Amino acid sequence: MTTLHRQPGSAGDFIASFVPEDVIAQTARGLAVEVGLQPVAPAVGAALRMLAGACAAKAVVEIGTGTGVSGLWLLRGMRADGVLTTIDRESEHQRMARRLFMEAGFSASRARVITGRALEVLPRLADGAYDLIFVDADPTEYAAFMDAAARLLRPGGVVVLHGVLTSGRDVFTVRELAYAVRDSDLWQPALLPLGEGLLAAVKA
């Protein structure tokens, strides 16, 4: 009998398809595209789930709800009693996300959905109360989000910024921030080449 072997594709294809999405996540992704959003890649979602699981996250902040793609991954990595606080300015997108969270089997109490500008909402959140913060928003505000993360995270908590390897007009701003995080005594960072690039850092 002849054994057939699948021909290996590129490393990028292998990474992208390594952890597939289920139907609900695919639905969230399709809705995001319909409303003009660019959701995180499945490989990024898998990394978020892993990080949430690694730190046994009970309290997570997500900046940029979208239609719930990254939120689904985060919830699946968090503790069963964990609460995701997700912030976005678009209430209609959040309505879709909330419905998909429910369809995925998460009770309404597992997601605290807040509509508003993140930099106005974050000051109302408690100091040192969060295990993980994920940011997928305007890169020009990332420095302000890092300052907020320094206050909100417990020691050993993790902040993750998405889109740090993009080549757009904000590339210099984002790279300056990355260098500042690298050189800070407060953070233990790593750049992860997943999706549009993740800057992940543990609070010392």
Short mmCIF file of C-alpha atoms in Angstrom, two decimals:
data_model
loop_
_atom_site.label_atom_id
_atom_site.label_comp_id
_atom_site.label_asym_id
_atom_site.label_seq_id
_atom_site.Cartn_x
_atom_site.Cartn_y
_atom_site.Cartn_z
CA MET A 1 0.00 0.00 0.00
CA THR A 2 1.28 3.45 -0.90
CA THR A 3 1.06 6.12 1.81
CA LEU A 4 0.11 9.55 0.52
CA HIS A 5 1.74 12.52 2.22
CA ARG A 6 0.33 16.01 2.10
CA GLN A 7 2.74 18.37 0.43
CA PRO A 8 3.83 21.03 2.93
CA GLY A 9 2.85 24.59 2.14
CA SER A 10 4.62 27.73 3.24
CA ALA A 11 5.38 28.37 6.89
CA GLY A 12 2.84 31.19 6.83
CA ASP A 13 0.10 28.90 5.55
CA PHE A 14 0.99 26.30 8.18
CA ILE A 15 0.77 28.89 10.97
CA ALA A 16 -2.48 30.35 9.62
CA SER A 17 -4.24 26.99 9.45
CA PHE A 18 -2.70 25.32 12.50
CA VAL A 19 -5.63 26.09 14.84
CA PRO A 20 -8.87 26.29 12.83
CA GLU A 21 -11.89 28.34 13.78
CA ASP A 22 -15.27 26.86 14.52
CA VAL A 23 -18.51 27.90 12.84
CA ILE A 24 -19.32 30.63 15.36
CA ALA A 25 -15.92 32.27 15.02
CA GLN A 26 -16.23 32.03 11.25
CA THR A 27 -19.63 33.73 11.50
CA ALA A 28 -18.13 36.54 13.58
CA ARG A 29 -15.36 36.90 11.00
CA GLY A 30 -17.85 37.06 8.13
CA LEU A 31 -19.88 39.74 9.91
CA ALA A 32 -16.71 41.76 10.55
CA VAL A 33 -15.88 41.76 6.86
CA GLU A 34 -19.46 42.77 5.99
CA VAL A 35 -19.27 45.87 8.21
CA GLY A 36 -15.80 46.84 6.98
CA LEU A 37 -13.65 45.59 9.84
CA GLN A 38 -10.46 43.57 9.67
CA PRO A 39 -10.63 40.97 12.46
CA VAL A 40 -7.59 39.29 13.96
CA ALA A 41 -6.26 36.25 12.13
CA PRO A 42 -7.00 32.78 13.56
CA ALA A 43 -3.33 32.45 14.54
CA VAL A 44 -3.64 35.63 16.60
CA GLY A 45 -6.81 34.30 18.19
CA ALA A 46 -5.07 31.07 19.11
CA ALA A 47 -2.26 33.06 20.72
CA LEU A 48 -4.77 35.10 22.73
CA ARG A 49 -6.51 31.95 23.93
CA MET A 50 -3.15 30.47 24.94
CA LEU A 51 -2.07 33.60 26.81
CA ALA A 52 -5.40 33.83 28.63
CA GLY A 53 -5.06 30.19 29.62
CA ALA A 54 -1.41 30.49 30.62
CA CYS A 55 -2.17 33.26 33.13
CA ALA A 56 -5.45 31.63 34.26
CA ALA A 57 -7.14 34.89 33.35
CA LYS A 58 -10.24 35.75 35.34
CA ALA A 59 -10.45 39.44 34.44
CA VAL A 60 -9.60 40.56 30.90
CA VAL A 61 -9.98 43.90 29.12
CA GLU A 62 -10.42 44.00 25.36
CA ILE A 63 -10.13 47.31 23.54
CA GLY A 64 -11.87 46.91 20.20
CA THR A 65 -14.86 44.55 20.43
CA GLY A 66 -15.60 44.45 16.71
CA THR A 67 -18.04 41.64 16.00
CA GLY A 68 -16.53 39.36 18.64
CA VAL A 69 -13.78 37.42 16.86
CA SER A 70 -11.00 38.11 19.37
CA GLY A 71 -13.46 38.11 22.27
CA LEU A 72 -14.49 34.53 21.47
CA TRP A 73 -10.86 33.40 21.52
CA LEU A 74 -10.20 35.22 24.80
CA LEU A 75 -13.28 33.78 26.49
CA ARG A 76 -12.28 30.28 25.46
CA GLY A 77 -8.91 30.68 27.15
CA MET A 78 -10.15 32.32 30.33
CA ARG A 79 -11.27 30.63 33.53
CA ALA A 80 -14.85 29.38 33.57
CA ASP A 81 -15.74 32.14 36.03
CA GLY A 82 -13.83 34.83 34.17
CA VAL A 83 -15.32 38.09 32.90
CA LEU A 84 -14.32 39.81 29.67
CA THR A 85 -14.69 43.59 29.73
CA THR A 86 -14.84 44.64 26.08
CA ILE A 87 -14.92 48.25 24.91
CA ASP A 88 -15.86 49.71 21.53
CA ARG A 89 -17.45 52.85 20.15
CA GLU A 90 -19.79 50.96 17.80
CA SER A 91 -22.80 49.61 19.67
CA GLU A 92 -24.15 47.81 16.60
CA HIS A 93 -20.94 45.79 16.28
CA GLN A 94 -21.13 44.99 19.97
CA ARG A 95 -24.71 43.78 19.57
CA MET A 96 -23.45 41.21 17.06
CA ALA A 97 -20.60 40.20 19.36
CA ARG A 98 -22.89 39.77 22.35
CA ARG A 99 -25.20 37.49 20.34
CA LEU A 100 -22.29 35.35 19.16
CA PHE A 101 -20.89 35.06 22.70
CA MET A 102 -24.26 33.67 23.76
CA GLU A 103 -24.40 31.31 20.78
CA ALA A 104 -20.96 30.03 21.75
CA GLY A 105 -22.35 29.04 25.16
CA PHE A 106 -21.10 31.93 27.29
CA SER A 107 -23.63 33.40 29.69
CA ALA A 108 -24.38 37.11 29.59
CA SER A 109 -22.49 37.55 32.86
CA ARG A 110 -19.23 36.42 31.21
CA ALA A 111 -18.97 39.58 29.05
CA ARG A 112 -19.25 43.15 30.26
CA VAL A 113 -19.83 45.13 27.06
CA ILE A 114 -19.13 48.86 27.34
CA THR A 115 -19.87 51.29 24.52
CA GLY A 116 -17.61 54.32 24.44
CA ARG A 117 -14.15 55.66 23.70
CA ALA A 118 -11.65 53.41 25.45
CA LEU A 119 -9.46 56.20 26.80
CA GLU A 120 -12.54 57.63 28.52
CA VAL A 121 -13.70 54.25 29.86
CA LEU A 122 -10.39 52.90 31.17
CA PRO A 123 -9.99 55.48 33.98
CA ARG A 124 -13.16 54.03 35.53
CA LEU A 125 -11.66 50.53 35.82
CA ALA A 126 -9.96 49.35 39.02
CA ASP A 127 -6.20 49.49 39.54
CA GLY A 128 -4.31 46.19 39.50
CA ALA A 129 -7.47 44.18 38.93
CA TYR A 130 -6.82 42.62 35.52
CA ASP A 131 -4.86 39.63 34.27
CA LEU A 132 -4.71 40.43 30.56
CA ILE A 133 -5.39 43.41 28.31
CA PHE A 134 -5.75 43.06 24.54
CA VAL A 135 -5.66 46.15 22.32
CA ASP A 136 -6.78 46.21 18.69
CA ALA A 137 -7.42 49.88 18.05
CA ASP A 138 -5.90 53.11 16.72
CA PRO A 139 -2.09 52.72 16.87
CA THR A 140 -1.67 56.43 17.61
CA GLU A 141 -3.28 55.76 21.00
CA TYR A 142 -1.15 52.73 21.88
CA ALA A 143 1.20 54.69 24.14
CA ALA A 144 -1.79 55.86 26.18
CA PHE A 145 -3.10 52.29 26.32
CA MET A 146 0.27 51.08 27.63
CA ASP A 147 0.12 53.71 30.37
CA ALA A 148 -3.37 52.47 31.26
CA ALA A 149 -2.19 48.85 31.23
CA ALA A 150 0.57 49.67 33.69
CA ARG A 151 -2.13 50.80 36.14
CA LEU A 152 -4.79 48.20 35.43
CA LEU A 153 -2.72 45.00 35.31
CA ARG A 154 -1.67 43.01 38.35
CA PRO A 155 2.02 42.07 38.62
CA GLY A 156 2.52 39.23 36.17
CA GLY A 157 -0.37 40.42 34.02
CA VAL A 158 -0.02 40.56 30.25
CA VAL A 159 -0.73 43.31 27.72
CA VAL A 160 -0.99 42.50 24.01
CA LEU A 161 -1.03 45.12 21.24
CA HIS A 162 -2.14 44.05 17.77
CA GLY A 163 -0.89 45.56 14.52
CA VAL A 164 2.66 46.50 15.53
CA LEU A 165 4.25 45.12 12.35
CA THR A 166 2.12 47.01 9.88
CA SER A 167 3.79 49.28 7.36
CA GLY A 168 1.28 52.12 7.36
CA ARG A 169 1.70 55.74 8.25
CA ASP A 170 1.85 54.95 11.98
CA VAL A 171 4.82 52.59 11.69
CA PHE A 172 7.32 54.97 13.30
CA THR A 173 4.99 55.80 16.18
CA VAL A 174 4.40 52.11 16.88
CA ARG A 175 8.08 51.22 16.67
CA GLU A 176 9.07 54.03 19.01
CA LEU A 177 6.56 52.65 21.50
CA ALA A 178 7.92 49.12 21.04
CA TYR A 179 11.43 50.33 21.80
CA ALA A 180 10.17 52.23 24.85
CA VAL A 181 8.47 49.07 26.15
CA ARG A 182 11.60 47.04 25.46
CA ASP A 183 13.77 49.48 27.41
CA SER A 184 11.39 49.85 30.35
CA ASP A 185 12.05 48.12 33.67
CA LEU A 186 8.30 47.61 34.05
CA TRP A 187 7.81 45.25 31.10
CA GLN A 188 9.19 41.92 29.83
CA PRO A 189 8.24 42.10 26.13
CA ALA A 190 8.35 39.98 22.99
CA LEU A 191 7.37 40.67 19.39
CA LEU A 192 5.30 37.86 17.88
CA PRO A 193 5.04 37.76 14.04
CA LEU A 194 1.40 36.62 13.98
CA GLY A 195 -1.27 38.37 11.94
CA GLU A 196 -0.26 42.01 11.72
CA GLY A 197 2.17 41.55 14.59
CA LEU A 198 1.71 41.32 18.33
CA LEU A 199 3.67 43.15 20.99
CA ALA A 200 3.15 41.14 24.17
CA ALA A 201 4.59 42.19 27.50
CA VAL A 202 4.41 40.89 31.05
CA LYS A 203 4.19 43.45 33.84
CA ALA A 204 7.07 43.00 36.27
#
